[in-house]
Amino acid sequence: VQLQASGGGLAQAGDSLRLSCAILEGTFRPNVMAWFRQAPGQEREFVAAIRMNSGISYYRDSVKGRFTISRDNPKNTVYLQMKSLKPEDTAVYYCAVGSGVITSSIGSDRAYSYWGQGTLVTVSS
């Protein structure tokens, strides 16, 4: 399974960016697609996830109201619309997919089977 993430870049505080993650190869059909991020010197952390069938979404508290995750099932693609960006959003963002992910594990990177290569988001103040 190959995931391709794109859309990162340099932004100023208050700007918006949209990340995309597509499943390019493989017959794997996830039930959840998610975004994690890792800032320099920090551990990887959960950002948002979406159930591919129902569209139910989950967010870490610090991005609620600013980030929106969405999916396009026919394209096997998930998006992360990020608004009102803050310098603390600076990180490498990774998309991940998993099957059989239960709600209590949504925020755990161990629940996901495949990962994209990461895309860097840098937010300046």
JSON list of N, CA and C in Angstrom, two decimals, residues 68-111:
[
{"chain": "A", "resi": 68, "resn": "THR", "atom": "N", "xyz": [-10.23, 20.71, 9.74]},
{"chain": "A", "resi": 68, "resn": "THR", "atom": "CA", "xyz": [-11.35, 19.88, 9.31]},
{"chain": "A", "resi": 68, "resn": "THR", "atom": "C", "xyz": [-10.83, 18.74, 8.45]},
{"chain": "A", "resi": 69, "resn": "ILE", "atom": "N", "xyz": [-11.15, 17.52, 8.84]},
{"chain": "A", "resi": 69, "resn": "ILE", "atom": "CA", "xyz": [-10.77, 16.37, 8.05]},
{"chain": "A", "resi": 69, "resn": "ILE", "atom": "C", "xyz": [-11.97, 15.93, 7.22]},
{"chain": "A", "resi": 70, "resn": "SER", "atom": "N", "xyz": [-11.70, 15.55, 5.99]},
{"chain": "A", "resi": 70, "resn": "SER", "atom": "CA", "xyz": [-12.77, 15.09, 5.11]},
{"chain": "A", "resi": 70, "resn": "SER", "atom": "C", "xyz": [-12.22, 13.99, 4.21]},
{"chain": "A", "resi": 71, "resn": "ARG", "atom": "N", "xyz": [-13.12, 13.27, 3.55]},
{"chain": "A", "resi": 71, "resn": "ARG", "atom": "CA", "xyz": [-12.65, 12.19, 2.70]},
{"chain": "A", "resi": 71, "resn": "ARG", "atom": "C", "xyz": [-13.42, 12.15, 1.39]},
{"chain": "A", "resi": 72, "resn": "ASP", "atom": "N", "xyz": [-12.78, 11.58, 0.40]},
{"chain": "A", "resi": 72, "resn": "ASP", "atom": "CA", "xyz": [-13.39, 11.32, -0.91]},
{"chain": "A", "resi": 72, "resn": "ASP", "atom": "C", "xyz": [-13.20, 9.84, -1.16]},
{"chain": "A", "resi": 73, "resn": "ASN", "atom": "N", "xyz": [-14.22, 9.08, -0.87]},
{"chain": "A", "resi": 73, "resn": "ASN", "atom": "CA", "xyz": [-14.09, 7.63, -0.94]},
{"chain": "A", "resi": 73, "resn": "ASN", "atom": "C", "xyz": [-13.74, 7.11, -2.34]},
{"chain": "A", "resi": 74, "resn": "PRO", "atom": "N", "xyz": [-14.40, 7.58, -3.39]},
{"chain": "A", "resi": 74, "resn": "PRO", "atom": "CA", "xyz": [-14.03, 7.06, -4.73]},
{"chain": "A", "resi": 74, "resn": "PRO", "atom": "C", "xyz": [-12.58, 7.30, -5.08]},
{"chain": "A", "resi": 75, "resn": "LYS", "atom": "N", "xyz": [-12.01, 8.36, -4.53]},
{"chain": "A", "resi": 75, "resn": "LYS", "atom": "CA", "xyz": [-10.61, 8.67, -4.82]},
{"chain": "A", "resi": 75, "resn": "LYS", "atom": "C", "xyz": [-9.66, 8.11, -3.76]},
{"chain": "A", "resi": 76, "resn": "ASN", "atom": "N", "xyz": [-10.21, 7.44, -2.74]},
{"chain": "A", "resi": 76, "resn": "ASN", "atom": "CA", "xyz": [-9.39, 6.94, -1.63]},
{"chain": "A", "resi": 76, "resn": "ASN", "atom": "C", "xyz": [-8.46, 8.03, -1.11]},
{"chain": "A", "resi": 77, "resn": "THR", "atom": "N", "xyz": [-9.03, 9.19, -0.88]},
{"chain": "A", "resi": 77, "resn": "THR", "atom": "CA", "xyz": [-8.24, 10.35, -0.48]},
{"chain": "A", "resi": 77, "resn": "THR", "atom": "C", "xyz": [-8.86, 10.99, 0.75]},
{"chain": "A", "resi": 78, "resn": "VAL", "atom": "N", "xyz": [-7.99, 11.45, 1.61]},
{"chain": "A", "resi": 78, "resn": "VAL", "atom": "CA", "xyz": [-8.42, 12.19, 2.78]},
{"chain": "A", "resi": 78, "resn": "VAL", "atom": "C", "xyz": [-7.75, 13.55, 2.75]},
{"chain": "A", "resi": 79, "resn": "TYR", "atom": "N", "xyz": [-8.45, 14.54, 3.26]},
{"chain": "A", "resi": 79, "resn": "TYR", "atom": "CA", "xyz": [-7.94, 15.90, 3.27]},
{"chain": "A", "resi": 79, "resn": "TYR", "atom": "C", "xyz": [-7.91, 16.43, 4.70]},
{"chain": "A", "resi": 80, "resn": "LEU", "atom": "N", "xyz": [-7.01, 17.36, 4.93]},
{"chain": "A", "resi": 80, "resn": "LEU", "atom": "CA", "xyz": [-6.97, 18.07, 6.20]},
{"chain": "A", "resi": 80, "resn": "LEU", "atom": "C", "xyz": [-6.92, 19.55, 5.89]},
{"chain": "A", "resi": 81, "resn": "GLN", "atom": "N", "xyz": [-8.05, 20.22, 6.07]},
{"chain": "A", "resi": 81, "resn": "GLN", "atom": "CA", "xyz": [-8.10, 21.66, 5.88]},
{"chain": "A", "resi": 81, "resn": "GLN", "atom": "C", "xyz": [-7.70, 22.32, 7.19]},
{"chain": "A", "resi": 82, "resn": "MET", "atom": "N", "xyz": [-6.65, 23.10, 7.13]},
{"chain": "A", "resi": 82, "resn": "MET", "atom": "CA", "xyz": [-6.12, 23.74, 8.33]},
{"chain": "A", "resi": 82, "resn": "MET", "atom": "C", "xyz": [-6.29, 25.25, 8.21]},
{"chain": "A", "resi": 83, "resn": "LYS", "atom": "N", "xyz": [-6.99, 25.83, 9.16]},
{"chain": "A", "resi": 83, "resn": "LYS", "atom": "CA", "xyz": [-7.21, 27.27, 9.17]},
{"chain": "A", "resi": 83, "resn": "LYS", "atom": "C", "xyz": [-6.63, 27.86, 10.44]},
{"chain": "A", "resi": 84, "resn": "SER", "atom": "N", "xyz": [-6.50, 29.17, 10.43]},
{"chain": "A", "resi": 84, "resn": "SER", "atom": "CA", "xyz": [-5.99, 29.87, 11.61]},
{"chain": "A", "resi": 84, "resn": "SER", "atom": "C", "xyz": [-4.74, 29.19, 12.15]},
{"chain": "A", "resi": 85, "resn": "LEU", "atom": "N", "xyz": [-3.82, 28.91, 11.27]},
{"chain": "A", "resi": 85, "resn": "LEU", "atom": "CA", "xyz": [-2.61, 28.21, 11.66]},
{"chain": "A", "resi": 85, "resn": "LEU", "atom": "C", "xyz": [-1.82, 28.99, 12.69]},
{"chain": "A", "resi": 86, "resn": "LYS", "atom": "N", "xyz": [-1.17, 28.24, 13.57]},
{"chain": "A", "resi": 86, "resn": "LYS", "atom": "CA", "xyz": [-0.35, 28.82, 14.62]},
{"chain": "A", "resi": 86, "resn": "LYS", "atom": "C", "xyz": [1.06, 28.27, 14.49]},
{"chain": "A", "resi": 87, "resn": "PRO", "atom": "N", "xyz": [2.04, 28.99, 15.01]},
{"chain": "A", "resi": 87, "resn": "PRO", "atom": "CA", "xyz": [3.42, 28.47, 14.96]},
{"chain": "A", "resi": 87, "resn": "PRO", "atom": "C", "xyz": [3.54, 27.09, 15.59]},
{"chain": "A", "resi": 88, "resn": "GLU", "atom": "N", "xyz": [2.74, 26.81, 16.60]},
{"chain": "A", "resi": 88, "resn": "GLU", "atom": "CA", "xyz": [2.82, 25.50, 17.24]},
{"chain": "A", "resi": 88, "resn": "GLU", "atom": "C", "xyz": [2.25, 24.37, 16.39]},
{"chain": "A", "resi": 89, "resn": "ASP", "atom": "N", "xyz": [1.66, 24.71, 15.24]},
{"chain": "A", "resi": 89, "resn": "ASP", "atom": "CA", "xyz": [1.23, 23.68, 14.29]},
{"chain": "A", "resi": 89, "resn": "ASP", "atom": "C", "xyz": [2.38, 23.21, 13.41]},
{"chain": "A", "resi": 90, "resn": "THR", "atom": "N", "xyz": [3.51, 23.86, 13.52]},
{"chain": "A", "resi": 90, "resn": "THR", "atom": "CA", "xyz": [4.67, 23.48, 12.72]},
{"chain": "A", "resi": 90, "resn": "THR", "atom": "C", "xyz": [5.08, 22.05, 13.04]},
{"chain": "A", "resi": 91, "resn": "ALA", "atom": "N", "xyz": [5.15, 21.23, 12.00]},
{"chain": "A", "resi": 91, "resn": "ALA", "atom": "CA", "xyz": [5.48, 19.82, 12.19]},
{"chain": "A", "resi": 91, "resn": "ALA", "atom": "C", "xyz": [5.51, 19.14, 10.83]},
{"chain": "A", "resi": 92, "resn": "VAL", "atom": "N", "xyz": [6.02, 17.92, 10.84]},
{"chain": "A", "resi": 92, "resn": "VAL", "atom": "CA", "xyz": [5.83, 17.04, 9.69]},
{"chain": "A", "resi": 92, "resn": "VAL", "atom": "C", "xyz": [4.52, 16.31, 9.91]},
{"chain": "A", "resi": 93, "resn": "TYR", "atom": "N", "xyz": [3.65, 16.40, 8.93]},
{"chain": "A", "resi": 93, "resn": "TYR", "atom": "CA", "xyz": [2.33, 15.77, 9.03]},
{"chain": "A", "resi": 93, "resn": "TYR", "atom": "C", "xyz": [2.34, 14.47, 8.25]},
{"chain": "A", "resi": 94, "resn": "TYR", "atom": "N", "xyz": [1.86, 13.42, 8.90]},
{"chain": "A", "resi": 94, "resn": "TYR", "atom": "CA", "xyz": [1.81, 12.09, 8.30]},
{"chain": "A", "resi": 94, "resn": "TYR", "atom": "C", "xyz": [0.37, 11.62, 8.20]},
{"chain": "A", "resi": 95, "resn": "CYS", "atom": "N", "xyz": [0.04, 11.03, 7.08]},
{"chain": "A", "resi": 95, "resn": "CYS", "atom": "CA", "xyz": [-1.26, 10.38, 7.00]},
{"chain": "A", "resi": 95, "resn": "CYS", "atom": "C", "xyz": [-1.07, 8.89, 7.28]},
{"chain": "A", "resi": 96, "resn": "ALA", "atom": "N", "xyz": [-2.11, 8.29, 7.76]},
{"chain": "A", "resi": 96, "resn": "ALA", "atom": "CA", "xyz": [-2.06, 6.88, 8.12]},
{"chain": "A", "resi": 96, "resn": "ALA", "atom": "C", "xyz": [-3.42, 6.25, 7.85]},
{"chain": "A", "resi": 97, "resn": "VAL", "atom": "N", "xyz": [-3.39, 4.97, 7.58]},
{"chain": "A", "resi": 97, "resn": "VAL", "atom": "CA", "xyz": [-4.64, 4.24, 7.33]},
{"chain": "A", "resi": 97, "resn": "VAL", "atom": "C", "xyz": [-4.65, 2.97, 8.15]},
{"chain": "A", "resi": 98, "resn": "GLY", "atom": "N", "xyz": [-5.84, 2.59, 8.54]},
{"chain": "A", "resi": 98, "resn": "GLY", "atom": "CA", "xyz": [-5.98, 1.37, 9.30]},
{"chain": "A", "resi": 98, "resn": "GLY", "atom": "C", "xyz": [-7.32, 0.73, 9.03]},
{"chain": "A", "resi": 99, "resn": "SER", "atom": "N", "xyz": [-7.39, -0.56, 9.27]},
{"chain": "A", "resi": 99, "resn": "SER", "atom": "CA", "xyz": [-8.65, -1.28, 9.16]},
{"chain": "A", "resi": 99, "resn": "SER", "atom": "C", "xyz": [-8.99, -1.84, 10.52]},
{"chain": "A", "resi": 100, "resn": "GLY", "atom": "N", "xyz": [-10.26, -1.89, 10.81]},
{"chain": "A", "resi": 100, "resn": "GLY", "atom": "CA", "xyz": [-10.65, -2.42, 12.11]},
{"chain": "A", "resi": 100, "resn": "GLY", "atom": "C", "xyz": [-10.25, -1.54, 13.27]},
{"chain": "A", "resi": 101, "resn": "VAL", "atom": "N", "xyz": [-10.04, -0.26, 13.02]},
{"chain": "A", "resi": 101, "resn": "VAL", "atom": "CA", "xyz": [-9.64, 0.65, 14.10]},
{"chain": "A", "resi": 101, "resn": "VAL", "atom": "C", "xyz": [-10.85, 0.97, 14.96]},
{"chain": "A", "resi": 102, "resn": "ILE", "atom": "N", "xyz": [-10.71, 0.71, 16.24]},
{"chain": "A", "resi": 102, "resn": "ILE", "atom": "CA", "xyz": [-11.82, 0.98, 17.15]},
{"chain": "A", "resi": 102, "resn": "ILE", "atom": "C", "xyz": [-11.68, 2.38, 17.72]},
{"chain": "A", "resi": 103, "resn": "THR", "atom": "N", "xyz": [-12.78, 2.90, 18.19]},
{"chain": "A", "resi": 103, "resn": "THR", "atom": "CA", "xyz": [-12.80, 4.30, 18.62]},
{"chain": "A", "resi": 103, "resn": "THR", "atom": "C", "xyz": [-11.78, 4.59, 19.71]},
{"chain": "A", "resi": 104, "resn": "SER", "atom": "N", "xyz": [-11.62, 3.68, 20.64]},
{"chain": "A", "resi": 104, "resn": "SER", "atom": "CA", "xyz": [-10.70, 3.92, 21.74]},
{"chain": "A", "resi": 104, "resn": "SER", "atom": "C", "xyz": [-9.24, 3.96, 21.28]},
{"chain": "A", "resi": 105, "resn": "SER", "atom": "N", "xyz": [-8.97, 3.50, 20.09]},
{"chain": "A", "resi": 105, "resn": "SER", "atom": "CA", "xyz": [-7.60, 3.48, 19.55]},
{"chain": "A", "resi": 105, "resn": "SER", "atom": "C", "xyz": [-7.37, 4.50, 18.45]},
{"chain": "A", "resi": 106, "resn": "ILE", "atom": "N", "xyz": [-8.36, 5.29, 18.17]},
{"chain": "A", "resi": 106, "resn": "ILE", "atom": "CA", "xyz": [-8.26, 6.24, 17.06]},
{"chain": "A", "resi": 106, "resn": "ILE", "atom": "C", "xyz": [-7.02, 7.10, 17.17]},
{"chain": "A", "resi": 107, "resn": "GLY", "atom": "N", "xyz": [-6.66, 7.51, 18.36]},
{"chain": "A", "resi": 107, "resn": "GLY", "atom": "CA", "xyz": [-5.55, 8.43, 18.55]},
{"chain": "A", "resi": 107, "resn": "GLY", "atom": "C", "xyz": [-4.21, 7.76, 18.73]},
{"chain": "A", "resi": 108, "resn": "SER", "atom": "N", "xyz": [-4.16, 6.47, 18.63]},
{"chain": "A", "resi": 108, "resn": "SER", "atom": "CA", "xyz": [-2.91, 5.73, 18.84]},
{"chain": "A", "resi": 108, "resn": "SER", "atom": "C", "xyz": [-2.29, 5.37, 17.51]},
{"chain": "A", "resi": 109, "resn": "ASP", "atom": "N", "xyz": [-1.01, 5.72, 17.34]},
{"chain": "A", "resi": 109, "resn": "ASP", "atom": "CA", "xyz": [-0.38, 5.40, 16.06]},
{"chain": "A", "resi": 109, "resn": "ASP", "atom": "C", "xyz": [-0.24, 3.89, 15.87]},
{"chain": "A", "resi": 110, "resn": "ARG", "atom": "N", "xyz": [-0.33, 3.13, 16.93]},
{"chain": "A", "resi": 110, "resn": "ARG", "atom": "CA", "xyz": [-0.22, 1.67, 16.81]},
{"chain": "A", "resi": 110, "resn": "ARG", "atom": "C", "xyz": [-1.43, 1.05, 16.12]},
{"chain": "A", "resi": 111, "resn": "ALA", "atom": "N", "xyz": [-2.50, 1.81, 16.00]},
{"chain": "A", "resi": 111, "resn": "ALA", "atom": "CA", "xyz": [-3.72, 1.29, 15.38]},
{"chain": "A", "resi": 111, "resn": "ALA", "atom": "C", "xyz": [-3.67, 1.30, 13.87]}
]
